[in-house]
Short mmCIF file of C-alpha atoms in Angstrom, two decimals:
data_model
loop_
_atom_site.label_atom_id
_atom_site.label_comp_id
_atom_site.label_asym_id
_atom_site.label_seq_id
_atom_site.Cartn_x
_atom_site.Cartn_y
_atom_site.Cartn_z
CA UNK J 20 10.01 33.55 41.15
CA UNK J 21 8.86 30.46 39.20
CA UNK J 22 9.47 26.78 41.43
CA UNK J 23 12.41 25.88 39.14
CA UNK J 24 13.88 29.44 39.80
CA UNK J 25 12.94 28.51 43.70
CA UNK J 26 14.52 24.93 43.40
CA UNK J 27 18.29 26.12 42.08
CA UNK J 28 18.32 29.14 44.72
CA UNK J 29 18.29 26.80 47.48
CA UNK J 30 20.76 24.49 46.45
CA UNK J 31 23.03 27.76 45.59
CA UNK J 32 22.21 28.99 48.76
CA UNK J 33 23.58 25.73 50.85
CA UNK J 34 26.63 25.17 48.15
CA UNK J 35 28.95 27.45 51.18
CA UNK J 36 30.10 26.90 53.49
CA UNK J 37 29.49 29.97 55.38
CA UNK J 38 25.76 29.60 54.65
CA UNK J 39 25.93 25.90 55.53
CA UNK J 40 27.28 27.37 59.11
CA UNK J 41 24.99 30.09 59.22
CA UNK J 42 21.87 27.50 58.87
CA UNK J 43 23.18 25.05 61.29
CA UNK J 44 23.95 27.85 64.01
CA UNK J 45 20.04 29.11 63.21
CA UNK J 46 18.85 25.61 63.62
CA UNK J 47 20.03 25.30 67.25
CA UNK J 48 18.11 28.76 68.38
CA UNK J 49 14.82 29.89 67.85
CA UNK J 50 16.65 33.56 66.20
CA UNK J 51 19.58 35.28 66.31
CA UNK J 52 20.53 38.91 65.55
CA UNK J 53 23.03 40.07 63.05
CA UNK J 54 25.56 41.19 65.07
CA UNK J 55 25.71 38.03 67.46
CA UNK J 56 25.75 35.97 63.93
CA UNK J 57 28.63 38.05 62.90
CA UNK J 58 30.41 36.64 65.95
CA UNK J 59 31.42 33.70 64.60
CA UNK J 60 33.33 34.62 61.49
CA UNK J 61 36.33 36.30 60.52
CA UNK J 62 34.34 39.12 58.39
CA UNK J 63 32.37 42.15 58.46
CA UNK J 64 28.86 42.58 58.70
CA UNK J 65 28.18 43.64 55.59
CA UNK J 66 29.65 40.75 54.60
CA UNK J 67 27.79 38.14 56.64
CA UNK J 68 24.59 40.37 55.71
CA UNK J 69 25.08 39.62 51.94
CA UNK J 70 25.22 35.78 52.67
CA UNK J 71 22.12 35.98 54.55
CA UNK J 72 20.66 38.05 51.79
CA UNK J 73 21.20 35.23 49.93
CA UNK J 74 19.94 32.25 52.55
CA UNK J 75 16.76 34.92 52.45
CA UNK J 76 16.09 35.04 48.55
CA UNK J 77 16.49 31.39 49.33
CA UNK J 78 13.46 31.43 51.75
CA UNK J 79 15.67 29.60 53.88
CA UNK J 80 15.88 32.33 56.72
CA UNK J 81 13.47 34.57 57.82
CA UNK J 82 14.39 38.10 59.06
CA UNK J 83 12.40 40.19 61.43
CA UNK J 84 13.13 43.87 62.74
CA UNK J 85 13.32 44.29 66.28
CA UNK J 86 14.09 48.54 66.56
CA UNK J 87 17.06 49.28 64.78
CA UNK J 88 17.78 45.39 65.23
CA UNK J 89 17.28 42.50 62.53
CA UNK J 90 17.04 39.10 64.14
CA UNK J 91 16.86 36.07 61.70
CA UNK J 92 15.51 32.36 62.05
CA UNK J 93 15.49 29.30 60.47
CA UNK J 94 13.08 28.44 58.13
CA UNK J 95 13.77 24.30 57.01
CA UNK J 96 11.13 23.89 54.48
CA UNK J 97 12.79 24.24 51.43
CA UNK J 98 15.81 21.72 52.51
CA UNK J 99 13.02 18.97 51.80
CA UNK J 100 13.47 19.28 48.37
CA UNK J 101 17.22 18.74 49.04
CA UNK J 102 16.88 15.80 51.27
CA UNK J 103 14.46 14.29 48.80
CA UNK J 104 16.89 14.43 46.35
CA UNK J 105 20.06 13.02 48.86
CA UNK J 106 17.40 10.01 49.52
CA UNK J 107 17.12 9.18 45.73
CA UNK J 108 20.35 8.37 45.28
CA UNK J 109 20.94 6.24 49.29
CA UNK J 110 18.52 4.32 47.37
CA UNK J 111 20.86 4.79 44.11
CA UNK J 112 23.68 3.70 45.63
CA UNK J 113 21.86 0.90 47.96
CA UNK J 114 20.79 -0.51 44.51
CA UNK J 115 24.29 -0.43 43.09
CA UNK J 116 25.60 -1.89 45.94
CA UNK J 117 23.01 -4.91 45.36
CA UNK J 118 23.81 -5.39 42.28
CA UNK J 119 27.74 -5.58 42.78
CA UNK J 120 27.30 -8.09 45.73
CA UNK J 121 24.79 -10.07 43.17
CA UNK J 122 27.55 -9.63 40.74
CA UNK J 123 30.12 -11.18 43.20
CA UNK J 124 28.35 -14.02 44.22
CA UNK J 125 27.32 -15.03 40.52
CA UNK J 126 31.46 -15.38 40.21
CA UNK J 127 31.49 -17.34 43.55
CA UNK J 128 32.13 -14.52 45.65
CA UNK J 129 35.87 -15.92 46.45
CA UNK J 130 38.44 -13.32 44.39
CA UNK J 131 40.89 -15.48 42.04
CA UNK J 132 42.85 -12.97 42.32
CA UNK J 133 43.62 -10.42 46.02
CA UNK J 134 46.28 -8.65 46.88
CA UNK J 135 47.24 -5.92 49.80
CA UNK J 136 49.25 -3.06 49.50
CA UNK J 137 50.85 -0.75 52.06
CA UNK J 138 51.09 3.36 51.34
CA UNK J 139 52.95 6.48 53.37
CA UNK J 140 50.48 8.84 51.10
CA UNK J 141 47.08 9.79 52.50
CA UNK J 142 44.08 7.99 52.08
CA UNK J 143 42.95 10.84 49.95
CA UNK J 144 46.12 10.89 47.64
CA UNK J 145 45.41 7.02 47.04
CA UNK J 146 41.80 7.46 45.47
CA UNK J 147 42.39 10.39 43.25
CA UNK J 148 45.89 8.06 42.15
CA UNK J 149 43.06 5.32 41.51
CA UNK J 150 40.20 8.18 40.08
CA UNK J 151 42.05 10.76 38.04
CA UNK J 152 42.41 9.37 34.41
CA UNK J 153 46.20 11.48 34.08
CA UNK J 154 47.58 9.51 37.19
CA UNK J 155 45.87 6.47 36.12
CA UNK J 156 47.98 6.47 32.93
CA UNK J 157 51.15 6.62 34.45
CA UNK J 158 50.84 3.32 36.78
CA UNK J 159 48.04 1.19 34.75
CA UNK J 160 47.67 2.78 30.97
CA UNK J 161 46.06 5.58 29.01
CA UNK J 162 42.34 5.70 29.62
CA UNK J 163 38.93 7.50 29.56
CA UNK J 164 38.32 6.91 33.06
CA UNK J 165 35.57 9.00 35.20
CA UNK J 166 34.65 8.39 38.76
CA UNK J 167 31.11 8.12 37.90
CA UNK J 168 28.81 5.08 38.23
CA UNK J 169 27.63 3.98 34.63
CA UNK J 170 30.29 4.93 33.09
CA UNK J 171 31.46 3.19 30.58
CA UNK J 172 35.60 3.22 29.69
CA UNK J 173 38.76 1.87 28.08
CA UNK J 174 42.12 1.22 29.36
CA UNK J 175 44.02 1.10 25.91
CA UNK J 176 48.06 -0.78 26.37
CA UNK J 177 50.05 -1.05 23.34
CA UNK J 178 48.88 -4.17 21.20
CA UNK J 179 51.07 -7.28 20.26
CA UNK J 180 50.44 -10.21 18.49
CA UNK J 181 48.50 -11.90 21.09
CA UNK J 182 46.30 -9.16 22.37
CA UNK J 183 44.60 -5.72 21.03
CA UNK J 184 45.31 -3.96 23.71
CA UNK J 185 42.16 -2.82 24.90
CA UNK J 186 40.04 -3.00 28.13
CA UNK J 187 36.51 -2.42 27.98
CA UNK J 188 34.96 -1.27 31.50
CA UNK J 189 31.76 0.00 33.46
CA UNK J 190 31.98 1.82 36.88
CA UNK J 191 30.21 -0.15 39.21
CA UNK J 192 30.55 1.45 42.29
CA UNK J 193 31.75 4.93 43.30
CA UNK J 194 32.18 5.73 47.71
CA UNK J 195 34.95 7.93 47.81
CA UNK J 196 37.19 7.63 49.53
CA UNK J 197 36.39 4.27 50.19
CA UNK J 198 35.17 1.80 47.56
CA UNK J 199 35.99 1.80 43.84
CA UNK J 200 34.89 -1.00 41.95
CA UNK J 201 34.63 -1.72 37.81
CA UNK J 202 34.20 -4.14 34.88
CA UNK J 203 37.16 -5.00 33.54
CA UNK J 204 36.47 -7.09 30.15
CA UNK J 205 39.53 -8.19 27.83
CA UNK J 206 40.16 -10.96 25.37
CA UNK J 207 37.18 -12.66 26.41
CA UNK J 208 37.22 -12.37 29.25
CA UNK J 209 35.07 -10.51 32.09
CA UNK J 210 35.63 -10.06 35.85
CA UNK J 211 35.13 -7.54 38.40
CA UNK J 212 38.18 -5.42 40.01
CA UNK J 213 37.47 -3.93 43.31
CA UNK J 214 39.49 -1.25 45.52
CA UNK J 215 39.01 -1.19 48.76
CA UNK J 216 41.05 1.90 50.80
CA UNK J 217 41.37 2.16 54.70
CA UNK J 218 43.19 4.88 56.59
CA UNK J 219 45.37 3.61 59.39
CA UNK J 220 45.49 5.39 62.28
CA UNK J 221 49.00 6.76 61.59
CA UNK J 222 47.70 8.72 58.29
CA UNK J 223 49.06 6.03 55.91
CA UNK J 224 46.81 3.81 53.41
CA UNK J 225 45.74 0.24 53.46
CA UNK J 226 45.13 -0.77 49.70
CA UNK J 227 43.37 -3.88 49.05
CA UNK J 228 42.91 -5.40 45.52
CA UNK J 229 40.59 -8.00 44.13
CA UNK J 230 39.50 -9.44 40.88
CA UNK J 231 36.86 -11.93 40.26
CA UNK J 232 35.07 -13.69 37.45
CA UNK J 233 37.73 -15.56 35.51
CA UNK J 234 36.11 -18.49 33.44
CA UNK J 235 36.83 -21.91 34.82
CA UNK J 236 39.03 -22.67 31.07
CA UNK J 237 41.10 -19.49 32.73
CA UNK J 238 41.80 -21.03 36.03
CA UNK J 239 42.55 -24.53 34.43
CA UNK J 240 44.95 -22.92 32.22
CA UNK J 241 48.53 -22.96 33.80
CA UNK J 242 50.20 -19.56 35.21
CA UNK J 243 46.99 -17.58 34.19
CA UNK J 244 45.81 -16.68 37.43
CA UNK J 245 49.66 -16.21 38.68
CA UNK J 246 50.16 -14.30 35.90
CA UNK J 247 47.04 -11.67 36.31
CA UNK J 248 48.54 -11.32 39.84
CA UNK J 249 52.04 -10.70 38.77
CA UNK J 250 50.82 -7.71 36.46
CA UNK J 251 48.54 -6.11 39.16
CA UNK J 252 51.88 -6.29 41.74
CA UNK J 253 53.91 -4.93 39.02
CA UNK J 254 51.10 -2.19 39.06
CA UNK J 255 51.25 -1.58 42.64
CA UNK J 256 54.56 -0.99 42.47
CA UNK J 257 54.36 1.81 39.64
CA UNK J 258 51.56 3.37 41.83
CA UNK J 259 53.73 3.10 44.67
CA UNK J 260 56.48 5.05 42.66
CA UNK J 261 53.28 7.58 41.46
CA UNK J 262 52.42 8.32 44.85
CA UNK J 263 55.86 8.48 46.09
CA UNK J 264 56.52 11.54 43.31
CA UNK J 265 53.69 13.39 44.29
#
């Protein structure tokens, strides 16, 4: 089996979650045998056999007969590869991170514009509300959105006489179910919107809201900030409605 071959079995191997037990039960004992494993789960052995078959092909476990016994044990080598790869992107996200607080204080860190919102749905309801382009649609407007850093979107209202309609944006920052954070560029203007979620400890959502970055000619102009805020509470409310239907 050629290293690339080698490389995609083990991260097949660790995409269960019944393997994923089956390594960290291994990784507390020096070896276990088959039927002890079996133990632990609501299947047969020759079920629990095939995913160790596969944790095997994987060189992940190591099996060893013992009589008419097979014990197995843990073999953590080829999980460096994995944690390699989990390490590049901490440093990924450390460097987006950098860059969004570099961002933030180039548009004097205060937000012009912050609001809080209050939510009976889940924390997870809330983010995929804010991440899934269809739901997006129905509180903000349609869109291309994908919760993936670097990418690059619209948000597309219908046009008037004042305005195309468009909003050009860029994922900045992507910690579900946590932190959401994006460019949000339109008729000349460029800030930064940023989502911040918190679960309360009765199950419900804390929603916080900010948007930096508007010029100085914005902020002189009269009712422009007020107004920005007025639309994103008028926003909250739809996804409060959104959620609510769900």
């Amino acid at each position: 089996m050629d290293e690339k071959s080698q490389s995609r079995d083990v991260y097949e191997a660790v995409a269960d979650p019944t393997r994923r037990k089956i390594l960290q039960m291994l990784a507390n004992v020096e070896e276990l045998p088959l039927y002890e494993i079996t133990t632990h789960f609501e299947m047969g052995r020759t079920a629990v056999s095939k995913h160790l078959a596969i944790l095997k092909d994987a060189n992940l476990v190591i099996a060893r007969k013992v009589g008419r016994e097979t014990r197995y044990r843990l073999n953590a080598a080829p999980l460096r590869e994995i944690q390699d790869w989990v390490s590049f992107y901490e440093g990924f996200w450390k460097e987006r991170m950098v860059k969004l607080n570099l961002l933030l204080e180039e548009q004097n860190m205060k937000p012009d514009v912050s609001l809080d919102f209050q939510f009976t749905s889940s924390i997870e309801q809330v983010w995929n509300a804010l991440t899934d382009s269809d739901t997006l649609a129905k509180w903000i407007w349609k869109n291309d959105f994908k919760p993936v850093v670097g990418h690059k979107f619209q948000f597309r209202a219908e046009p008037n006489e004042w305005w195309d309609g468009i909003v050009n944006s860029e994922v900045l920052v992507v910690d579900e179910p946590n932190l959401l954070s994006y460019t949000w560029e339109s008729a000349g203007e460029s800030t930064t919107v940023t989502w911040t979620l918190t679960k309360n400890s009765d199950g419900t959502t804390h929603l916080h809201f900010d948007q930096a970055g508007f010029s100085e000619e914005t902020k002189a102009r009269h009712g422009a900030i007020e107004g920005a805020k007025y639309s994103w509470m008028q926003m909250g409310e739809k996804l409060e409605k959104v959620l609510t239907e769900q």
